[in-house]
Structure formats: structure tokens, C-alpha cells
mmCIF file of C-alpha atoms in Angstrom:
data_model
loop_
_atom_site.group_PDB
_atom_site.id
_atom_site.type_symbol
_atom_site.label_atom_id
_atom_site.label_comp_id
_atom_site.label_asym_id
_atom_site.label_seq_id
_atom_site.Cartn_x
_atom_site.Cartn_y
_atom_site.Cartn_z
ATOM 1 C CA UNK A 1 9.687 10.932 1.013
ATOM 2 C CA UNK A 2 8.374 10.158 4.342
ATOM 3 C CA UNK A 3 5.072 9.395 6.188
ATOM 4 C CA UNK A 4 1.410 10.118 4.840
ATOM 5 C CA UNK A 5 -1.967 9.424 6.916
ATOM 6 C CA UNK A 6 -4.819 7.262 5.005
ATOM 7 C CA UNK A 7 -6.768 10.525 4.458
ATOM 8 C CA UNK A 8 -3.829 12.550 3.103
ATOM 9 C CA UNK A 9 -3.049 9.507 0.302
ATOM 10 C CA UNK A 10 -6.817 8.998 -0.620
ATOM 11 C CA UNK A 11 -7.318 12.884 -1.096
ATOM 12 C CA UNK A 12 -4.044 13.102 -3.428
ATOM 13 C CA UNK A 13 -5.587 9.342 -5.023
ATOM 14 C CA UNK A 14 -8.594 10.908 -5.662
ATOM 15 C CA UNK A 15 -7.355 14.075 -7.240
ATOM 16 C CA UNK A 16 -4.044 13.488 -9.389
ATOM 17 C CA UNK A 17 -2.802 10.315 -10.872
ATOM 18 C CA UNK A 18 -0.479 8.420 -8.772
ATOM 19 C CA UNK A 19 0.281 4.497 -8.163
ATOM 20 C CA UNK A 20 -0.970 2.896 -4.411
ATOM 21 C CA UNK A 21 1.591 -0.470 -3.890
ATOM 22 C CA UNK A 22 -0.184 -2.810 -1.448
ATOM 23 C CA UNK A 23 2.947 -4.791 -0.897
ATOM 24 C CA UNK A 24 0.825 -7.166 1.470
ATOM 25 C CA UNK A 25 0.732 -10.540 0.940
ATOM 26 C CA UNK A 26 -1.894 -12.886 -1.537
ATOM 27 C CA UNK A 27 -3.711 -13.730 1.613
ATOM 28 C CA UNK A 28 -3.909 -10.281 2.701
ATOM 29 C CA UNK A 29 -5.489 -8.757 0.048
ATOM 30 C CA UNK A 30 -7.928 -11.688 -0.853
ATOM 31 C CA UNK A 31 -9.019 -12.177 3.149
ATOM 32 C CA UNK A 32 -8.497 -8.594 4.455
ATOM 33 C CA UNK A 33 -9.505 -6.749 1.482
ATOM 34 C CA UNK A 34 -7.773 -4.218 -1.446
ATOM 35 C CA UNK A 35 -8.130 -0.034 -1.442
ATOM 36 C CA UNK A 36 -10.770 0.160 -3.974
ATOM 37 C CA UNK A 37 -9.355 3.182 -6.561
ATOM 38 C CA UNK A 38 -11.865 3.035 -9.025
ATOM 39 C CA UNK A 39 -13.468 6.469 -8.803
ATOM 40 C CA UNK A 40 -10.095 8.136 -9.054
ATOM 41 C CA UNK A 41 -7.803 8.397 -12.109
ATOM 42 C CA UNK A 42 -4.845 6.438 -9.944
ATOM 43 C CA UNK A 43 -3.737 2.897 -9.789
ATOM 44 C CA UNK A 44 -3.110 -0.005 -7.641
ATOM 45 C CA UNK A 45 -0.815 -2.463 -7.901
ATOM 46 C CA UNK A 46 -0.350 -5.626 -5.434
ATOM 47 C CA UNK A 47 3.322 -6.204 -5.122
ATOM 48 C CA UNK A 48 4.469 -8.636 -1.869
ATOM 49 C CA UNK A 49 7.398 -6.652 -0.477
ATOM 50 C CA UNK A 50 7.695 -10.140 1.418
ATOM 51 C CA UNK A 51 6.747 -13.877 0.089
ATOM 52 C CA UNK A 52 3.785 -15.653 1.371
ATOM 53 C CA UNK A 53 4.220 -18.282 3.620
ATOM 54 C CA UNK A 54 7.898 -17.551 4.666
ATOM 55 C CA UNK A 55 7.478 -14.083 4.882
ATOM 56 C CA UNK A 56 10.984 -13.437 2.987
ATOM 57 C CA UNK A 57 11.989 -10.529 1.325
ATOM 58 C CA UNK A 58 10.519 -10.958 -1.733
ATOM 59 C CA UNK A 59 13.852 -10.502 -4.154
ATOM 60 C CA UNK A 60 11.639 -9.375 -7.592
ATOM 61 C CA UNK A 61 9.941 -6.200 -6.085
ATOM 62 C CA UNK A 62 11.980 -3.469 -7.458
ATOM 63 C CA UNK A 63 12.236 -5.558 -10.892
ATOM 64 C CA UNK A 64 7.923 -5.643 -10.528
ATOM 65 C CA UNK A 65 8.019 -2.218 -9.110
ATOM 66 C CA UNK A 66 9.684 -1.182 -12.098
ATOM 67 C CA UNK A 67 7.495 -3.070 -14.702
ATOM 68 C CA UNK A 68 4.389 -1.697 -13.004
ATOM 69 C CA UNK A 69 5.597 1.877 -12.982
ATOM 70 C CA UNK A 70 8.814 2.503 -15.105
ATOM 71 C CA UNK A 71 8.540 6.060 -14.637
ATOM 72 C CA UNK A 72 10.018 7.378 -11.824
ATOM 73 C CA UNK A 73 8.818 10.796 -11.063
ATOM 74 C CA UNK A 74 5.093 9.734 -10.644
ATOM 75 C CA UNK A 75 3.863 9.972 -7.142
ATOM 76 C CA UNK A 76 4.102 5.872 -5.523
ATOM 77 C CA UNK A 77 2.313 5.496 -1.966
ATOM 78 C CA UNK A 78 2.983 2.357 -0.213
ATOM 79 C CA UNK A 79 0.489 0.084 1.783
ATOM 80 C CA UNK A 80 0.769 -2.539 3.871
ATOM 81 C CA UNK A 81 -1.107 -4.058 7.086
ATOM 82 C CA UNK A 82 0.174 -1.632 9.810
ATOM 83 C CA UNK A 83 2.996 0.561 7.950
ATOM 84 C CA UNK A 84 6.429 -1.701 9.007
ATOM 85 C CA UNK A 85 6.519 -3.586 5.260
ATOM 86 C CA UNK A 86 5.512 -0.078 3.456
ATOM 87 C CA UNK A 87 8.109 1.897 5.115
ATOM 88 C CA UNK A 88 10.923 -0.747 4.381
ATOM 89 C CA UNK A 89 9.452 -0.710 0.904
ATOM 90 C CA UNK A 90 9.411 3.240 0.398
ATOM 91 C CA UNK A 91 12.874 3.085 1.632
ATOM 92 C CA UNK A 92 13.910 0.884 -1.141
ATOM 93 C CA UNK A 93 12.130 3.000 -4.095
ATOM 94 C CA UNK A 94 14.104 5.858 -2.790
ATOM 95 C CA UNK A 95 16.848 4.582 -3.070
ATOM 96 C CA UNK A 96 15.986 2.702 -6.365
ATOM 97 C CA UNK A 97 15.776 6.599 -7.646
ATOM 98 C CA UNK A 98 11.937 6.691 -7.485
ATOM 99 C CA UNK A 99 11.439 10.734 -6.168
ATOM 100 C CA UNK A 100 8.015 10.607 -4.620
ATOM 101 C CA UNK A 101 7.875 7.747 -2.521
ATOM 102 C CA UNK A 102 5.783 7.711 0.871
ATOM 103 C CA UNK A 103 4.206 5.290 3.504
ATOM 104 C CA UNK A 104 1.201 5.853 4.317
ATOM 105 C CA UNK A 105 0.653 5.735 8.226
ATOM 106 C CA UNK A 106 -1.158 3.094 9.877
ATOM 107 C CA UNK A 107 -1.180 0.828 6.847
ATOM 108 C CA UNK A 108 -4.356 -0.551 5.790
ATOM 109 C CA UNK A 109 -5.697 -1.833 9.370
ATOM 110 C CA UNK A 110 -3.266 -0.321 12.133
ATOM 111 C CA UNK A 111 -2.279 -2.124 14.775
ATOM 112 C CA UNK A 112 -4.712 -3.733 17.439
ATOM 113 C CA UNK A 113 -7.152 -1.815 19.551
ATOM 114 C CA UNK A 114 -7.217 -3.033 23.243
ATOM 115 C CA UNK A 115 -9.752 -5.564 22.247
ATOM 116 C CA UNK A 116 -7.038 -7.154 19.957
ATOM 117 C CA UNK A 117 -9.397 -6.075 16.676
ATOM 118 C CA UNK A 118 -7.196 -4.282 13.997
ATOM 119 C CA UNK A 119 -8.965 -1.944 11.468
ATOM 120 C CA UNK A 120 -10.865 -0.196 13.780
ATOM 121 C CA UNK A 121 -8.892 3.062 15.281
ATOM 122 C CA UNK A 122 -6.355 3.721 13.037
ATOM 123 C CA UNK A 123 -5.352 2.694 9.331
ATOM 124 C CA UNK A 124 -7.132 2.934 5.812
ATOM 125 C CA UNK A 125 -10.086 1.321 6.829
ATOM 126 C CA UNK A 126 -10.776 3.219 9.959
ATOM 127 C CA UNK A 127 -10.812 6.332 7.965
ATOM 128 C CA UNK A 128 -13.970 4.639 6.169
ATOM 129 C CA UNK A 129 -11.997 4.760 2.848
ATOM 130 C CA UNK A 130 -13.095 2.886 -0.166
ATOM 131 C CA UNK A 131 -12.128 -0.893 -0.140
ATOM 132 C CA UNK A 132 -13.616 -4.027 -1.071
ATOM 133 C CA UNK A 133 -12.991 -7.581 -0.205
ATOM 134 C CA UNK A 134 -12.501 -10.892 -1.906
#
């Protein structure tokens, strides 16, 4: 359904029920940090779109996708580090006949500033959205 910014998915988290996929890897979410949902009536479910360590297409996300949220009308954002992995896997819930489907922008950290530090001009934690770590 196409692109959303941080801001745009946290406001629409915040205010109707919906499902955030961080399809990062374990790592990721344990050493990074997670979106932290829980003052909203949404979800979030941690689906790999690609294995950790080989970084291959993981082959069970639509089959978890589906377990997770067999409904396919309710609105699914998609998360990742910088936005590649959540596009690819917004693509792929489109076409698995999910109808409200969208990336947000920027991922959770964004690419790197010129100091090489991600997180800190664009993505879900620059916007100073809720998240928590470990």
C-alpha cells in the first residue's frame, strides 16, 4: 500500500488497532531494541523476513505472517532497520492478498548520519518514539 513515515505509523498505532511486523533479525531486536506498543490497543509481532546469520530469505514468513494475523483486512505496517527488508516484505503481503500493507520509511534506525551513527536523523527512533531494549 506504499510508504509511511515513523510518525504517520505510531499516530495510526496509537489510535486504531493494527499489527507492526519487525521483520528484523533475533539480534536486532534484542541489541538494537523493539517499538514498544504497549499504550496503544495494536500489536507487534517479530517475524525475520530474512534468517539470522545467513541473512536468507526466511521461507516461513507468510506461513508466520499468516498465523500471527489470519485476517487480512487489518491494517499490517512493516519494520525493519532502514526500510529495504520491510518494503520487500510489504510487497509480499500484497501480494499474499493482505489489503493494507505499508513500509514504514526509514525503518527503525535509518541509514547512517555522516558520523556513521544510525538512529539519529531519520527512522523510528529519531522521531523519539516509544521503544525499549533488551
Amino acid at each position: 500500500a506504499g510508504d509511511v513515515s515513523p510518525q504517520d505509523a505510531w499516530d495510526y498505532l496509537r489510535t486504531y488497532p493494527a499489527l507492526l511486523v519487525d521483520v528484523r533479525t533475533h539480534p536486532e531486536w534484542l541489541f538494537v531494541g523493539m517499538p514498544d506498543l504497549h499504550t496503544t490497543s495494536s500489536r507487534l509481532a517479530a517475524i525475520s523476513w530474512k534468517t539470522y546469520p545467513q541473512f536468507a530469505p526466511n521461507p516461513q514468513f507468510l506461513e508466520s505472517l499468516a498465523r500471527e494475523q489470519p485476517e487480512k483486512e487489518l491494517p499490517l505496517f512493516f519494520l525493519c532497520r532502514s526500510g529495504g527488508r520491510s518494503l520487500d516484505a510489504a510487497v509480499a503481503a500484497t501480494h499474499a492478498g493482505y489489503t493494507q500493507a505499508f513500509n514504514v520509511a526509514g525503518g527503525f534506525e535509518g541509514e547512517p548520519d555522516a558520523r556513521g551513527h544510525r538512529g539519529m536523523h531519520e527512522g523510528w527512533k529519531a522521531a523519539g518514539l516509544p521503544w525499549k531494549q533488551g
